[in-house]
Amino acid sequence: MTAAESSGPANEESGPAAAGMTADGTAETSAAVPGAGMVADSGGAVGPQSRTSDIVPGPGGVMTDEVGVVTGDLTLRTEYADGKVTLRVQYKDADEWYGVTGTSVALADPAGLDAVHGVAVGLLHRPEG
């Protein structure tokens, strides 16, 4: 919801609360409103995000770009930044992260990060083999 949609009656719309628009949706004559045309809340701004889960891969482990196959108790991190999602793993409680081979792909909507992470965990977490 924009500031114009959430503020008071139409005849009171002016200044920053109107986000540069009049009640009928046309641009104000003055363009000096900071943030004109932007979403009023920060929900529209998306920066880097990530999700993590502890996993135990199956017997084949997880192939990484940097060190090859890693096995054992791992932490999986699904990262979203600059319109891309990337999977990384680390040995549980270690400092180094390794890119999971072939997992840096475009993600049009950052709202899909949870779903991508859930699928990745479902595919990689195989404690029973």
Coordinates of C-alpha atoms in Angstrom, one line a residue:
M1 CA 0.0 0.0 0.0
T2 CA 1.4 3.4 -0.9
A3 CA 1.4 6.4 1.4
A4 CA -1.3 8.0 -0.8
E5 CA -3.6 5.0 -0.3
S6 CA -3.1 4.9 3.4
S7 CA -3.3 8.6 4.3
G8 CA -6.5 10.5 5.2
P9 CA -9.1 12.0 3.0
A10 CA -8.2 13.1 -0.6
N11 CA -8.4 16.8 0.1
E12 CA -5.7 16.4 2.8
E13 CA -3.1 14.8 0.4
S14 CA 0.0 16.9 0.1
G15 CA 3.7 16.8 1.0
P16 CA 5.6 13.6 1.6
A17 CA 2.4 11.6 2.6
A18 CA 1.2 11.9 -1.0
A19 CA 4.4 10.5 -2.4
G20 CA 4.3 13.0 -5.3
M21 CA 0.7 12.2 -6.4
T22 CA -2.6 13.9 -6.2
A23 CA -5.8 12.2 -5.1
D24 CA -6.8 11.4 -8.7
G25 CA -3.4 9.8 -9.4
T26 CA -1.9 12.6 -11.5
A27 CA 1.5 14.0 -10.7
E28 CA 1.7 17.1 -8.4
T29 CA 3.0 20.2 -10.1
S30 CA 6.0 20.3 -7.7
A31 CA 8.4 17.4 -8.1
A32 CA 10.4 18.3 -4.9
V33 CA 8.9 15.4 -2.9
P34 CA 11.7 13.1 -1.7
G35 CA 10.9 9.5 -2.7
A36 CA 8.1 10.5 -5.1
G37 CA 6.6 7.4 -6.7
M38 CA 8.2 5.0 -4.2
V39 CA 6.5 2.6 -1.9
A40 CA 6.0 4.3 1.5
D41 CA 7.1 1.3 3.6
S42 CA 10.3 -0.5 3.3
G43 CA 8.6 -3.7 2.2
G44 CA 9.3 -2.9 -1.4
A45 CA 13.0 -2.5 -1.0
V46 CA 14.9 -5.8 -1.1
G47 CA 18.5 -6.2 -0.2
P48 CA 20.6 -9.3 0.3
Q49 CA 18.7 -12.1 2.2
S50 CA 19.5 -15.6 3.3
R51 CA 18.1 -18.7 4.9
T52 CA 20.1 -21.4 6.7
S53 CA 19.5 -25.0 7.8
D54 CA 21.7 -27.8 9.2
I55 CA 21.8 -30.8 6.9
V56 CA 23.4 -34.2 6.6
P57 CA 23.8 -35.1 2.9
G58 CA 23.5 -38.6 1.5
P59 CA 26.5 -40.9 0.8
G60 CA 27.6 -38.8 -2.2
G61 CA 27.9 -35.6 -0.2
V62 CA 27.5 -32.2 -1.8
M63 CA 29.6 -31.0 -4.8
T64 CA 31.1 -27.6 -4.3
D65 CA 33.0 -25.3 -6.7
E66 CA 35.9 -24.6 -4.4
V67 CA 36.8 -28.0 -2.7
G68 CA 34.8 -30.7 -4.5
V69 CA 32.6 -33.0 -2.5
V70 CA 31.9 -32.2 1.2
T71 CA 30.2 -34.7 3.5
G72 CA 29.1 -35.0 7.1
D73 CA 27.3 -32.4 9.2
L74 CA 26.8 -29.3 7.1
T75 CA 25.0 -26.0 7.2
L76 CA 23.2 -25.0 4.0
R77 CA 22.7 -21.3 3.2
T78 CA 20.4 -20.1 0.5
E79 CA 21.3 -16.5 -0.4
Y80 CA 19.3 -13.9 -2.5
A81 CA 21.1 -10.9 -3.8
D82 CA 21.0 -8.8 -7.0
G83 CA 18.2 -10.9 -8.5
K84 CA 20.0 -14.2 -8.1
V85 CA 19.8 -17.1 -5.6
T86 CA 22.9 -19.1 -4.7
L87 CA 23.4 -22.1 -2.4
R88 CA 26.4 -22.4 -0.2
V89 CA 27.5 -25.0 2.4
Q90 CA 29.9 -25.1 5.2
Y91 CA 31.0 -27.7 7.6
K92 CA 28.8 -27.1 10.7
D93 CA 30.2 -24.3 12.8
A94 CA 33.2 -23.7 10.4
D95 CA 34.1 -20.2 9.0
E96 CA 34.4 -21.1 5.3
W97 CA 31.4 -21.2 2.9
Y98 CA 31.6 -23.1 -0.4
G99 CA 29.3 -22.6 -3.4
V100 CA 27.2 -25.6 -4.3
T101 CA 28.0 -26.4 -7.9
G102 CA 25.5 -25.2 -10.5
T103 CA 23.2 -23.4 -8.0
S104 CA 23.6 -19.7 -8.9
V105 CA 20.4 -18.9 -10.8
A106 CA 18.1 -16.0 -11.4
L107 CA 15.1 -15.6 -9.0
A108 CA 12.7 -13.0 -10.3
D109 CA 10.8 -12.6 -7.0
P110 CA 12.7 -12.6 -3.7
A111 CA 9.5 -13.8 -2.0
G112 CA 10.4 -17.2 -3.5
L113 CA 13.5 -17.5 -1.3
D114 CA 11.8 -19.6 1.3
A115 CA 10.4 -22.0 -1.3
V116 CA 13.8 -22.4 -3.0
H117 CA 15.5 -23.0 0.4
G118 CA 12.9 -25.6 1.3
V119 CA 13.4 -27.5 -2.0
A120 CA 17.2 -27.4 -1.5
V121 CA 17.0 -28.7 2.0
G122 CA 14.6 -31.4 0.8
L123 CA 17.0 -32.5 -2.0
L124 CA 20.2 -32.3 0.0
H125 CA 19.3 -33.4 3.5
R126 CA 19.4 -37.2 3.4
P127 CA 20.6 -38.4 6.9
E128 CA 19.3 -41.9 6.2
G129 CA 21.2 -42.1 2.9

